Amino acid sequence: MPLFAATVFLSAFLLFLVQPLIAKQILPWFGGAAGVWTTCLVFFQSALLAGYAYPDLVARKLAPKTQAWLHTALLLGSCMVLPVIAGDFWKPAGDADPIFGILALLAGVIGLPYVMLSTTSPMVQTWFARAHPGMNPYRLFALSNVASMLALLSYPFIIEPAVGVKLQAWIWSGLYLLFVLLAITCAFRSAASAAAPVAAAASSDEPLPAAATQFLWCVLSATGSILLLGISNHVTQNISSIPLLWVVPLALYLLTFILCFDGQGWYKRKWFMIAAGCWLAAMGATLIAPQLKFELKLQIGLFFSGLFVVCMFCHGELTQLKPAPRYLTRFYLMIALGGALGAILVGIIAPLTLPAYYEFELGLTLAALLLLLRAKPSGNRIAITFAGLLVAGGIGITVTQMVSYSKDAVFTGRNFYTVLRVKEYGTKGDDQHSRVLVHGVINHGEQFLSPEYRRAATRYYGSGSGIGRALTAKYDLPAMKVGILGLGAGAVTVYARKQDHWRMYEINPMVPEIAKRDFTYLADSPAKIDIVLGDGRLAIEREPAQAYDLLAMDAFSSDSVPAHLITSEAFTAYERHLKPDAILAIHVSNRFLDLAPAIRELALKHGFHGVIVYETGATVSDWILLSKSKAALDHAKIREVGQELPSKPGMKPWTDDFHNIVQVLR
């Protein structure tokens, strides 16, 4: 028993530790987009499906000793890809498809090791059940989930704050070699002492569960997976795509598997069905309440707890339907299939087919349908009526969200990076007639459409903003070269003059189309304007020195922060492109994160002088202005409003290998 338990525990620990580890490695290459984690989950769930299909086939088709030799060969082959570090050749080009690029990268870097780790829990449980008939193998499944949750929780709180990403990868690879030794030992010891005939006889008269039951296994699992990804999407799109916000919902999801499969009766069917109904109603009401759209602390508490409660219902119902041990590989295969289908629906199909993030609402509706389905056999009219109301409510919420999202919108579009809307307000010919580019709940550029005001500086780019002051301070130059990371609607180009040359970097291919079609900033600008498609930092690293007079970072998506733009390596890249008296401007407006102390440490390390400009009034914006030349920041436009950069005890300069957004939470 200790050998089986140790093998299962270590495999599950490594399986879930590698998820945030590899995602954090590749996150900067794709603009820090929240879709990176969602796409990673698609791969993880799909690889898990492959890992569960393997033991289901092998256990039925091969003799124990043959299983051991095959498993050994695959384990040794998986060691050939170590260490799990993504090489630079995986970095995307500007026009590369991010979803399939990420999937290919993950398959090449961690594919076979991940699949082999995935096979371990069901494979070892099968060996255990054969060698120890009468003992409960499902306890090993609970043990694997304990290890998985331990890995997830230790990453943001212990590993990430203490160890750099590359060292994490080397340590993980060393532990994987230990796992391989344990798994090979386990395989041959099981083959030598197999009691397969006894185990088979004990359950030979029990039929395989009906196809309808197997389908229900799949749907229950898929529903939990859809809600996991839907809630993760909602949170990371609006705060930041960071390991902490990846792993907490995933840990809660796993905790429900632990409690439901532990065999100790944690799942109280009646009470969790009632609780699931209440939380489904509360989550749906919160989604459509306009006064709560900025209350993300409340939403995080409600949605994370709701994920736990609804997944307890889904996974608790799975335990009610689990088959005899001889069919456990099929059971786990259908659970994995459901998880993969849920992930694919949210991570791949939804971005390609839905105009906005409606999958969360659809997941709530599906959960309500399952609640109704499972309540019907009880005959309890109150329970059935309540579940029926939840289904109707879920459909109503989805329709309401669709109508609300498209209200006043002249365009709504979605891709891997985000959902964007162009909203129009006012009446044609009116001075207040305007268009706004919206990402999530954040304004990313506004333009008045009347000829008199359509070149007016608006929102974060007003004349009193940090970027407005920095650009007008540079009007002393006869001509100016400007680089901007983040195009938006192109609103900042109102400061461009005929003799100037501007270079705009934009990772999302949908944004330039919107800026050219629905706004006139670019068309009206007298300056030469180039648009470079792709992640701004990667493009800057590849380009020859541009000799910018001003370089601005304005690439945040909603309130999500692309941390790779504010690391020491990023600053080194920027320095190569700046003139000696150039200004580096960084937009740090954020409801949840105070980035100024982190940028202050980078400024000190790289020899920049710096100030922060807080703009208040009708529009609130915070810009940090840095320069190697103190005189550049002593211009009257900047000096009259610039304030000293705030510090924070214990803050260190961020690097690509080591940064932690938890440090800058407000």
XYZ file of C-alpha atoms in Angstrom:
666
model
C 0.000 0.000 0.000
C 2.715 2.624 0.783
C 4.291 2.147 -2.663
C 0.964 2.620 -4.441
C 0.108 5.638 -2.289
C 3.519 7.305 -2.749
C 3.393 6.838 -6.526
C -0.119 8.252 -6.807
C 0.673 11.152 -4.469
C 3.865 12.236 -6.260
C 2.327 11.894 -9.718
C -0.672 14.038 -8.782
C 1.539 16.631 -7.084
C 3.705 16.966 -10.198
C 0.691 16.884 -12.510
C -0.813 20.018 -10.988
C 2.430 21.759 -10.099
C 3.488 21.843 -13.745
C 0.279 23.604 -14.772
C 0.967 27.088 -13.307
C 4.715 26.530 -13.821
C 4.522 26.119 -17.588
C 1.702 28.666 -17.982
C 3.768 31.326 -16.227
C 6.726 30.526 -18.499
C 4.779 31.197 -21.687
C 2.391 33.918 -20.466
C 4.683 36.825 -21.534
C 4.899 35.496 -25.098
C 1.171 35.981 -25.585
C 0.790 39.446 -24.090
C -0.124 38.244 -20.609
C -3.605 37.447 -21.959
C -6.094 35.690 -19.708
C -6.780 33.316 -22.608
C -3.362 31.731 -22.066
C -4.535 30.003 -18.884
C -7.852 28.975 -20.447
C -6.030 27.449 -23.418
C -3.626 25.696 -21.058
C -6.608 24.180 -19.244
C -7.904 22.881 -22.583
C -4.588 21.097 -23.080
C -4.454 19.809 -19.493
C -7.988 18.414 -19.639
C -7.417 16.873 -23.080
C -4.095 15.299 -22.015
C -5.853 13.989 -18.909
C -8.413 12.361 -21.201
C -5.593 10.671 -23.152
C -4.021 9.612 -19.862
C -7.286 8.036 -18.683
C -8.042 6.367 -22.022
C -4.696 4.567 -21.921
C -5.298 2.523 -18.718
C -8.892 1.804 -19.762
C -7.542 0.166 -22.929
C -4.418 -1.416 -21.449
C -6.169 -2.909 -18.417
C -8.597 -4.759 -20.678
C -6.250 -5.791 -23.483
C -2.843 -6.598 -21.984
C -1.525 -9.035 -19.420
C -0.026 -7.514 -16.224
C 3.599 -8.126 -17.210
C 3.047 -6.695 -20.701
C 1.432 -3.650 -19.115
C 4.526 -3.188 -16.945
C 6.958 -3.328 -19.885
C 4.865 -0.962 -22.039
C 4.459 1.495 -19.178
C 8.200 1.412 -18.477
C 9.055 2.162 -22.099
C 6.696 5.131 -22.190
C 7.963 6.475 -18.862
C 11.585 6.313 -19.999
C 10.665 7.915 -23.323
C 8.978 10.806 -21.509
C 12.255 11.637 -19.756
C 13.757 12.625 -23.108
C 11.971 16.013 -23.094
C 13.290 17.085 -19.676
C 13.783 19.733 -18.368
C 10.352 21.267 -18.933
C 11.608 24.637 -20.194
C 10.088 26.178 -23.315
C 12.835 27.178 -25.763
C 12.841 30.553 -27.500
C 11.958 28.919 -30.823
C 8.423 28.470 -29.442
C 7.941 32.264 -29.239
C 5.085 33.295 -31.549
C 5.367 35.474 -34.613
C 3.056 38.478 -34.792
C 0.540 36.735 -37.075
C 0.629 33.296 -35.401
C -2.606 31.707 -34.148
C -2.252 31.880 -30.341
C -4.602 29.029 -29.415
C -3.026 26.378 -31.610
C 0.436 27.820 -31.005
C -0.012 27.321 -27.248
C -1.413 23.820 -27.697
C 1.531 22.828 -29.923
C 4.017 24.339 -27.474
C 2.528 22.461 -24.527
C 2.451 19.203 -26.471
C 6.118 19.577 -27.376
C 7.393 20.714 -23.972
C 5.332 18.717 -21.454
C 3.047 16.511 -23.574
C 4.342 12.985 -22.880
C 5.333 13.588 -19.225
C 1.905 15.100 -18.576
C 0.074 12.172 -20.179
C 2.167 9.674 -18.210
C 1.410 11.482 -14.963
C -2.274 11.471 -15.928
C -2.305 7.707 -16.386
C -0.962 7.048 -12.907
C -4.024 7.418 -10.701
C -6.395 5.124 -12.667
C -3.573 2.735 -13.652
C -2.288 2.291 -10.115
C -5.843 1.972 -8.783
C -6.427 -0.836 -11.276
C -3.244 -2.587 -10.160
C -4.197 -2.042 -6.527
C -7.727 -3.427 -6.997
C -6.315 -6.512 -8.727
C -3.650 -7.095 -6.094
C -5.880 -6.303 -3.089
C -9.437 -7.470 -3.817
C -11.983 -6.186 -1.342
C -10.058 -2.990 -0.537
C -11.422 0.386 -1.698
C -9.292 1.768 -4.584
C -11.303 5.018 -4.727
C -9.431 6.240 -1.628
C -6.344 6.502 -3.844
C -8.305 8.868 -6.101
C -9.022 11.082 -3.085
C -5.321 10.920 -2.136
C -4.322 12.033 -5.635
C -6.622 15.034 -5.366
C -5.144 15.968 -1.980
C -1.694 15.996 -3.596
C -3.037 18.012 -6.525
C -4.529 20.652 -4.261
C -1.342 20.790 -2.176
C 0.641 21.497 -5.357
C -1.744 24.217 -6.481
C -1.865 26.035 -3.161
C 1.868 25.788 -2.543
C 2.679 27.378 -5.911
C 1.428 30.974 -5.420
C 2.088 31.123 -1.678
C 5.379 29.205 -1.246
C 7.065 28.312 -4.547
C 6.406 31.378 -6.730
C 7.501 33.956 -4.089
C 10.709 32.023 -3.301
C 11.970 30.369 -6.512
C 12.512 31.634 -10.057
C 10.679 30.017 -12.963
C 13.703 28.245 -14.484
C 14.801 26.767 -11.155
C 11.204 25.631 -10.606
C 11.378 23.767 -13.924
C 14.659 22.033 -12.988
C 13.353 20.987 -9.558
C 10.153 19.681 -11.127
C 12.154 17.683 -13.673
C 14.249 16.103 -10.899
C 11.117 15.080 -9.011
C 9.705 13.646 -12.231
C 12.701 11.311 -12.493
C 11.954 10.110 -8.946
C 8.340 9.516 -9.969
C 9.485 7.447 -12.960
C 11.506 5.170 -10.660
C 8.545 4.737 -8.297
C 6.105 4.042 -11.126
C 8.348 1.427 -12.747
C 8.837 -0.307 -9.389
C 5.102 -0.215 -8.772
C 4.329 -1.663 -12.210
C 6.619 -4.695 -11.891
C 5.728 -5.381 -8.264
C 2.050 -5.329 -9.197
C 2.657 -7.652 -12.157
C 4.558 -10.095 -9.972
C 1.894 -10.294 -7.275
C -1.233 -9.789 -9.388
C -4.372 -11.507 -8.179
C -6.361 -10.749 -11.288
C -8.458 -13.949 -11.420
C -9.714 -13.413 -7.862
C -10.604 -9.765 -8.521
C -12.399 -10.618 -11.721
C -14.426 -13.368 -10.109
C -15.563 -11.084 -7.343
C -17.352 -8.804 -9.781
C -17.829 -10.956 -12.879
C -21.649 -10.818 -12.681
C -21.877 -7.022 -12.455
C -22.725 -5.463 -15.847
C -21.182 -2.316 -17.264
C -23.455 0.664 -16.424
C -25.871 1.682 -19.161
C -24.882 4.155 -21.854
C -27.263 6.741 -20.363
C -25.458 6.512 -17.026
C -22.068 6.860 -18.693
C -23.385 9.907 -20.572
C -24.543 11.417 -17.279
C -21.034 10.873 -15.820
C -19.707 12.896 -18.743
C -22.260 15.727 -18.445
C -21.787 16.116 -14.692
C -18.037 16.352 -15.186
C -18.380 18.758 -18.140
C -20.604 21.100 -16.127
C -18.016 21.445 -13.372
C -15.321 22.059 -15.985
C -17.383 24.751 -17.766
C -17.977 26.599 -14.502
C -14.302 26.309 -13.532
C -13.142 27.908 -16.787
C -16.019 30.388 -16.917
C -15.290 31.728 -13.441
C -11.522 31.719 -14.039
C -12.089 33.721 -17.240
C -14.301 36.230 -15.482
C -11.780 36.875 -12.702
C -8.557 36.923 -14.726
C -10.035 39.157 -17.427
C -10.877 41.799 -14.845
C -7.942 41.613 -12.397
C -4.850 39.893 -13.740
C -3.810 36.630 -15.335
C -1.601 35.426 -12.474
C -1.029 32.031 -10.819
C -2.909 33.012 -7.642
C -6.117 33.634 -9.580
C -5.553 30.516 -11.668
C -5.015 28.093 -8.827
C -7.606 29.145 -6.243
C -10.644 28.153 -8.362
C -8.817 25.046 -9.579
C -7.994 24.111 -5.971
C -11.646 24.532 -4.952
C -12.655 22.381 -7.917
C -10.234 19.668 -6.805
C -11.342 19.940 -3.188
C -14.818 18.856 -4.244
C -13.342 15.716 -5.837
C -11.417 15.018 -2.626
C -14.442 15.372 -0.381
C -16.818 13.492 -2.662
C -14.487 10.542 -3.363
C -13.025 10.228 0.132
C -15.735 7.787 1.151
C -16.436 9.564 4.445
C -19.858 10.879 3.480
C -18.951 14.548 3.075
C -21.524 14.882 0.310
C -24.938 15.347 1.931
C -27.164 15.126 -1.093
C -30.231 17.019 0.139
C -28.319 19.953 1.599
C -25.916 20.368 -1.279
C -28.747 20.306 -3.801
C -30.458 23.105 -1.853
C -27.178 25.025 -1.533
C -26.397 24.586 -5.244
C -29.796 26.014 -6.136
C -29.301 29.037 -3.870
C -25.816 29.776 -5.182
C -26.894 29.383 -8.800
C -29.615 31.962 -8.203
C -27.209 34.336 -6.412
C -24.511 34.066 -9.092
C -27.026 34.687 -11.861
C -28.467 37.730 -10.093
C -24.969 39.152 -9.568
C -24.089 38.797 -13.238
C -27.016 40.949 -14.366
C -26.918 43.552 -11.561
C -25.288 46.665 -13.117
C -24.434 48.154 -9.723
C -22.250 45.113 -8.938
C -20.128 45.031 -12.110
C -17.231 46.830 -10.386
C -17.602 44.940 -7.077
C -15.065 42.266 -7.962
C -14.209 41.471 -4.335
C -17.840 40.542 -3.755
C -17.949 38.664 -7.044
C -14.782 36.707 -6.267
C -16.182 35.612 -2.904
C -19.547 34.660 -4.365
C -18.294 32.982 -7.535
C -15.477 31.047 -5.855
C -17.801 29.758 -3.125
C -20.446 29.080 -5.782
C -17.941 27.067 -7.796
C -17.265 24.938 -4.715
C -20.937 24.355 -3.906
C -22.069 23.564 -7.463
C -19.054 21.298 -8.092
C -19.843 19.491 -4.814
C -23.253 18.785 -6.307
C -21.849 17.658 -9.680
C -19.082 15.487 -8.235
C -21.247 14.251 -5.371
C -23.749 12.993 -7.927
C -20.867 11.251 -9.692
C -20.110 9.302 -6.506
C -23.778 8.303 -6.319
C -23.389 6.779 -9.773
C -19.922 5.208 -9.521
C -19.624 1.623 -10.786
C -17.955 -1.493 -9.381
C -14.120 -1.300 -9.171
C -13.680 -3.405 -12.320
C -15.184 -0.528 -14.324
C -13.297 2.286 -12.632
C -11.090 2.991 -15.662
C -14.227 3.550 -17.786
C -15.666 5.745 -15.030
C -12.539 7.897 -14.918
C -12.394 7.960 -18.706
C -15.897 9.460 -18.905
C -15.070 11.965 -16.157
C -11.958 12.994 -18.101
C -13.966 13.167 -21.348
C -16.472 15.495 -19.682
C -13.684 17.674 -18.300
C -12.024 17.895 -21.718
C -15.289 18.685 -23.512
C -16.093 21.421 -20.998
C -12.643 22.933 -21.436
C -12.825 22.758 -25.237
C -16.249 24.406 -25.237
C -14.998 27.350 -23.156
C -11.410 27.573 -24.390
C -11.752 26.947 -28.136
C -15.349 26.769 -29.376
C -16.698 29.759 -27.394
C -14.029 32.248 -28.609
C -14.681 31.140 -32.193
C -18.495 31.173 -32.067
C -19.788 33.418 -29.264
C -19.552 37.216 -29.551
C -19.004 37.657 -25.787
C -18.367 35.709 -22.569
C -21.728 33.961 -22.418
C -20.350 30.541 -21.465
C -20.530 31.354 -17.747
C -24.278 31.992 -18.016
C -24.709 28.859 -20.152
C -22.800 26.854 -17.524
C -25.162 28.094 -14.796
C -28.134 27.060 -16.941
C -26.674 23.590 -17.547
C -26.076 23.153 -13.801
C -29.702 24.127 -13.134
C -30.881 21.558 -15.708
C -28.857 18.849 -13.954
C -30.328 19.914 -10.634
C -33.806 19.535 -12.103
C -32.912 16.152 -13.599
C -31.541 14.799 -10.315
C -34.405 16.295 -8.258
C -37.166 14.628 -10.321
C -36.708 11.061 -9.016
C -37.248 12.321 -5.456
C -40.833 13.341 -6.278
C -40.464 16.405 -4.053
C -42.627 19.049 -5.738
C -40.931 21.947 -3.984
C -37.480 20.788 -5.106
C -38.675 20.178 -8.673
C -40.399 23.577 -8.861
C -37.339 25.373 -7.472
C -35.049 23.613 -9.949
C -37.434 24.428 -12.795
C -37.407 28.100 -11.815
C -33.620 28.019 -11.797
C -33.581 26.650 -15.341
C -35.973 29.380 -16.497
C -33.911 31.948 -14.616
C -30.679 30.716 -16.192
C -32.152 31.060 -19.674
C -33.517 34.492 -18.775
C -30.145 35.652 -17.414
C -28.348 34.512 -20.572
C -30.829 36.354 -22.790
C -30.665 39.443 -20.549
C -26.866 39.470 -20.734
C -26.943 39.166 -24.512
C -29.399 42.053 -24.844
C -27.516 44.206 -22.327
C -24.167 43.514 -23.926
C -25.326 44.509 -27.387
C -27.242 47.629 -26.256
C -25.860 50.769 -27.942
C -23.173 48.597 -29.572
C -22.348 49.147 -33.225
C -19.862 46.292 -33.070
C -19.150 43.337 -30.771
C -16.267 40.980 -31.463
C -14.363 38.270 -29.672
C -11.112 36.422 -30.186
C -8.402 34.732 -28.110
C -7.361 37.979 -26.470
C -10.628 39.559 -25.432
C -14.179 40.685 -26.158
C -14.367 44.180 -27.618
C -17.387 46.399 -28.130
C -17.796 49.706 -29.899
C -20.661 51.592 -28.252
C -22.290 54.714 -29.628
C -23.978 57.394 -27.558
C -25.901 60.561 -28.341
C -27.538 61.781 -31.534
C -25.851 62.396 -34.867
C -24.992 66.081 -35.227
C -24.976 66.611 -31.460
C -21.726 67.756 -29.790
C -22.000 64.801 -27.380
C -22.385 62.204 -30.132
C -19.541 59.755 -29.418
C -18.132 56.268 -29.797
C -16.331 54.301 -27.118
C -14.124 51.208 -27.392
C -14.914 48.980 -24.414
C -13.067 45.945 -23.122
C -14.940 44.236 -20.293
C -16.162 47.202 -18.270
C -13.196 49.460 -19.092
C -13.124 52.330 -21.604
C -10.186 51.924 -24.007
C -10.712 55.001 -26.125
C -13.471 57.504 -26.804
C -14.082 59.863 -29.710
C -16.605 62.638 -30.243
C -17.934 62.268 -33.782
C -18.788 65.884 -34.596
C -16.143 67.453 -36.935
C -15.447 70.163 -34.355
C -14.480 67.804 -31.535
C -13.366 64.561 -33.111
C -9.684 65.483 -32.678
C -10.210 66.361 -29.010
C -8.080 64.529 -26.414
C -10.360 62.324 -24.303
C -10.330 60.080 -21.268
C -6.893 58.810 -20.179
C -5.227 60.932 -22.879
C -6.537 64.373 -21.912
C -4.241 67.378 -21.813
C -3.930 67.038 -18.037
C -2.954 63.353 -18.123
C 0.607 62.156 -17.695
C 0.873 61.047 -21.311
C -0.681 64.286 -22.581
C 1.810 66.361 -20.592
C 4.780 64.222 -21.640
C 3.912 64.467 -25.343
C 3.265 68.216 -25.307
C 6.520 68.707 -23.381
C 8.264 67.143 -26.386
C 6.754 69.719 -28.757
C 9.965 71.670 -28.179
C 11.521 69.216 -30.629
C 11.173 70.022 -34.369
C 10.118 66.413 -34.984
C 9.373 63.541 -32.653
C 9.504 59.753 -32.877
C 7.002 58.015 -30.623
C 6.395 54.364 -29.776
C 3.134 53.216 -28.140
C 2.513 49.681 -26.859
C -1.265 49.326 -27.125
C -3.294 50.935 -29.924
C -6.843 51.014 -28.549
C -8.994 53.387 -30.587
C -5.910 55.404 -31.492
C -7.015 58.297 -29.260
C -3.484 59.215 -28.151
C -2.552 60.107 -31.743
C -4.359 63.457 -31.340
C -0.933 64.672 -30.165
C 0.810 63.622 -33.395
C 2.097 66.403 -35.675
C 2.743 66.292 -39.405
C 6.518 66.059 -38.948
C 6.297 63.259 -36.362
C 6.692 59.513 -36.821
C 4.606 57.212 -34.604
C 4.938 53.445 -34.249
C 2.011 51.617 -32.603
C 2.377 48.044 -31.314
C -0.789 45.956 -30.916
C -1.090 42.258 -30.079
C -4.803 41.878 -30.846
C -5.443 41.804 -34.638
C -9.049 42.888 -34.097
C -8.003 46.250 -32.590
C -6.431 47.852 -35.711
C -9.513 46.863 -37.723
C -11.770 48.593 -35.176
C -9.528 51.666 -34.918
C -9.569 52.131 -38.700
C -13.244 51.274 -39.277
C -15.122 52.749 -36.302
C -12.885 55.673 -35.307
C -11.134 58.387 -37.323
C -8.106 59.152 -35.127
C -5.685 57.290 -37.390
C -7.178 58.580 -40.640
C -7.231 62.177 -39.350
C -3.670 62.131 -38.036
C -1.186 64.166 -40.119
C 1.791 62.123 -38.852
C 3.280 58.993 -40.337
C 1.837 56.109 -38.296
C 3.039 52.501 -38.497
C 1.141 49.642 -36.859
C 3.153 46.597 -35.767
C 1.035 43.514 -35.080
C 2.187 41.230 -32.266
C 3.241 41.435 -28.636
C 4.942 44.806 -28.191
C 7.800 43.551 -26.094
C 8.659 40.690 -28.449
C 8.531 43.099 -31.390
C 10.790 45.602 -29.626
C 13.294 42.877 -28.765
C 13.494 41.851 -32.436
C 13.682 45.339 -33.964
C 16.773 47.486 -34.526
C 17.033 50.502 -32.214
C 14.268 53.017 -33.005
C 15.635 56.128 -31.199
C 12.320 57.066 -29.626
C 11.764 60.467 -28.026
C 8.886 58.907 -26.091
C 7.907 55.285 -25.547
C 4.620 54.514 -23.772
C 3.247 51.334 -22.203
C -0.541 51.342 -22.546
C -1.204 47.668 -23.170
C -3.362 46.709 -20.211
C -6.537 44.744 -20.990
C -9.440 45.824 -18.774
C -7.720 45.825 -15.348
C -5.571 42.810 -16.212
C -1.855 43.589 -16.160
C 0.698 42.163 -18.641
C 3.464 41.895 -16.019
C 6.098 41.031 -18.628
C 6.075 44.682 -19.736
C 7.354 45.868 -16.347
C 10.301 43.574 -15.646
C 14.033 44.284 -15.627
C 14.521 42.462 -18.943
C 11.741 44.551 -20.487
C 13.376 47.761 -19.276
C 16.668 46.638 -20.809
C 14.861 46.234 -24.137
C 13.254 49.668 -23.818
C 16.576 51.367 -23.013
C 18.015 50.222 -26.338
C 15.284 52.139 -28.177
C 15.354 55.394 -26.192
C 17.277 58.576 -26.865
C 19.268 59.914 -23.860
C 16.567 62.488 -23.003
C 13.590 60.315 -23.967
C 10.580 59.727 -21.704
C 9.297 56.251 -20.856
C 5.587 56.570 -19.948
C 3.700 53.770 -18.195
C -0.065 53.763 -17.715
C -0.775 52.355 -14.241
C -4.459 53.201 -13.661
C -5.888 50.174 -11.873
C -8.634 49.497 -9.365
C -6.957 46.529 -7.722
C -3.192 46.810 -8.145
C -0.741 49.517 -7.088
C 2.059 49.093 -9.620
C 3.982 52.262 -8.784
C 6.272 50.725 -6.074
C 7.302 47.906 -8.429
C 8.118 50.358 -11.223
C 10.022 52.590 -8.776
C 12.384 49.695 -8.019
C 12.942 49.092 -11.736
C 13.632 52.799 -12.271
C 16.248 52.804 -9.518
C 17.921 49.651 -10.875
C 18.135 51.011 -14.428
C 19.113 54.562 -13.559
C 15.850 56.332 -14.431
C 14.501 59.425 -12.722
C 10.745 59.174 -12.230
C 7.521 60.911 -11.238
C 3.895 59.872 -11.124
C 1.105 62.057 -12.486
C -2.325 61.583 -10.943
C -5.153 63.083 -12.972
C -8.490 63.538 -11.200
C -11.818 65.005 -12.193
C -14.140 63.762 -14.931
C -11.488 61.210 -15.920
C -9.079 59.532 -13.516
C -5.740 58.301 -14.831
C -2.346 57.523 -13.330
C 0.791 57.702 -15.463
C 4.407 57.132 -14.433
C 6.980 59.133 -16.398
C 10.618 57.987 -16.390
C 13.724 59.367 -18.045
C 17.491 59.025 -17.853
C 17.561 62.809 -18.139
C 16.370 64.665 -15.052
C 15.891 67.779 -17.220
C 13.311 65.935 -19.354
C 11.055 65.582 -16.310
C 11.760 69.152 -15.166
C 9.704 70.604 -17.994
C 6.986 72.930 -16.644
C 4.216 70.694 -18.033
C 5.460 67.810 -15.887
C 7.095 69.576 -12.943
C 3.865 71.289 -11.841
C 2.005 68.003 -11.295
C 4.673 65.273 -10.996
C 4.936 63.570 -7.608
C 7.568 61.304 -6.125
C 7.108 57.614 -6.865
C 5.760 55.766 -3.812
C 7.828 52.993 -2.242
C 6.847 49.800 -0.479
C 8.928 47.843 2.090
C 10.329 44.582 0.770
C 9.675 45.398 -2.876
C 12.345 44.217 -5.299
C 12.725 44.798 -9.045
C 10.652 42.335 -11.006
C 12.303 40.030 -13.536
C 10.957 37.639 -16.144
C 12.033 34.802 -13.869
C 10.643 36.269 -10.674
C 7.680 38.588 -10.121
C 4.675 38.357 -7.857
C 1.598 40.533 -8.359
C 0.379 39.600 -4.859
C 2.963 42.144 -3.650
C 1.092 45.025 -5.283
C -2.505 44.173 -4.416
C -4.302 47.211 -3.037
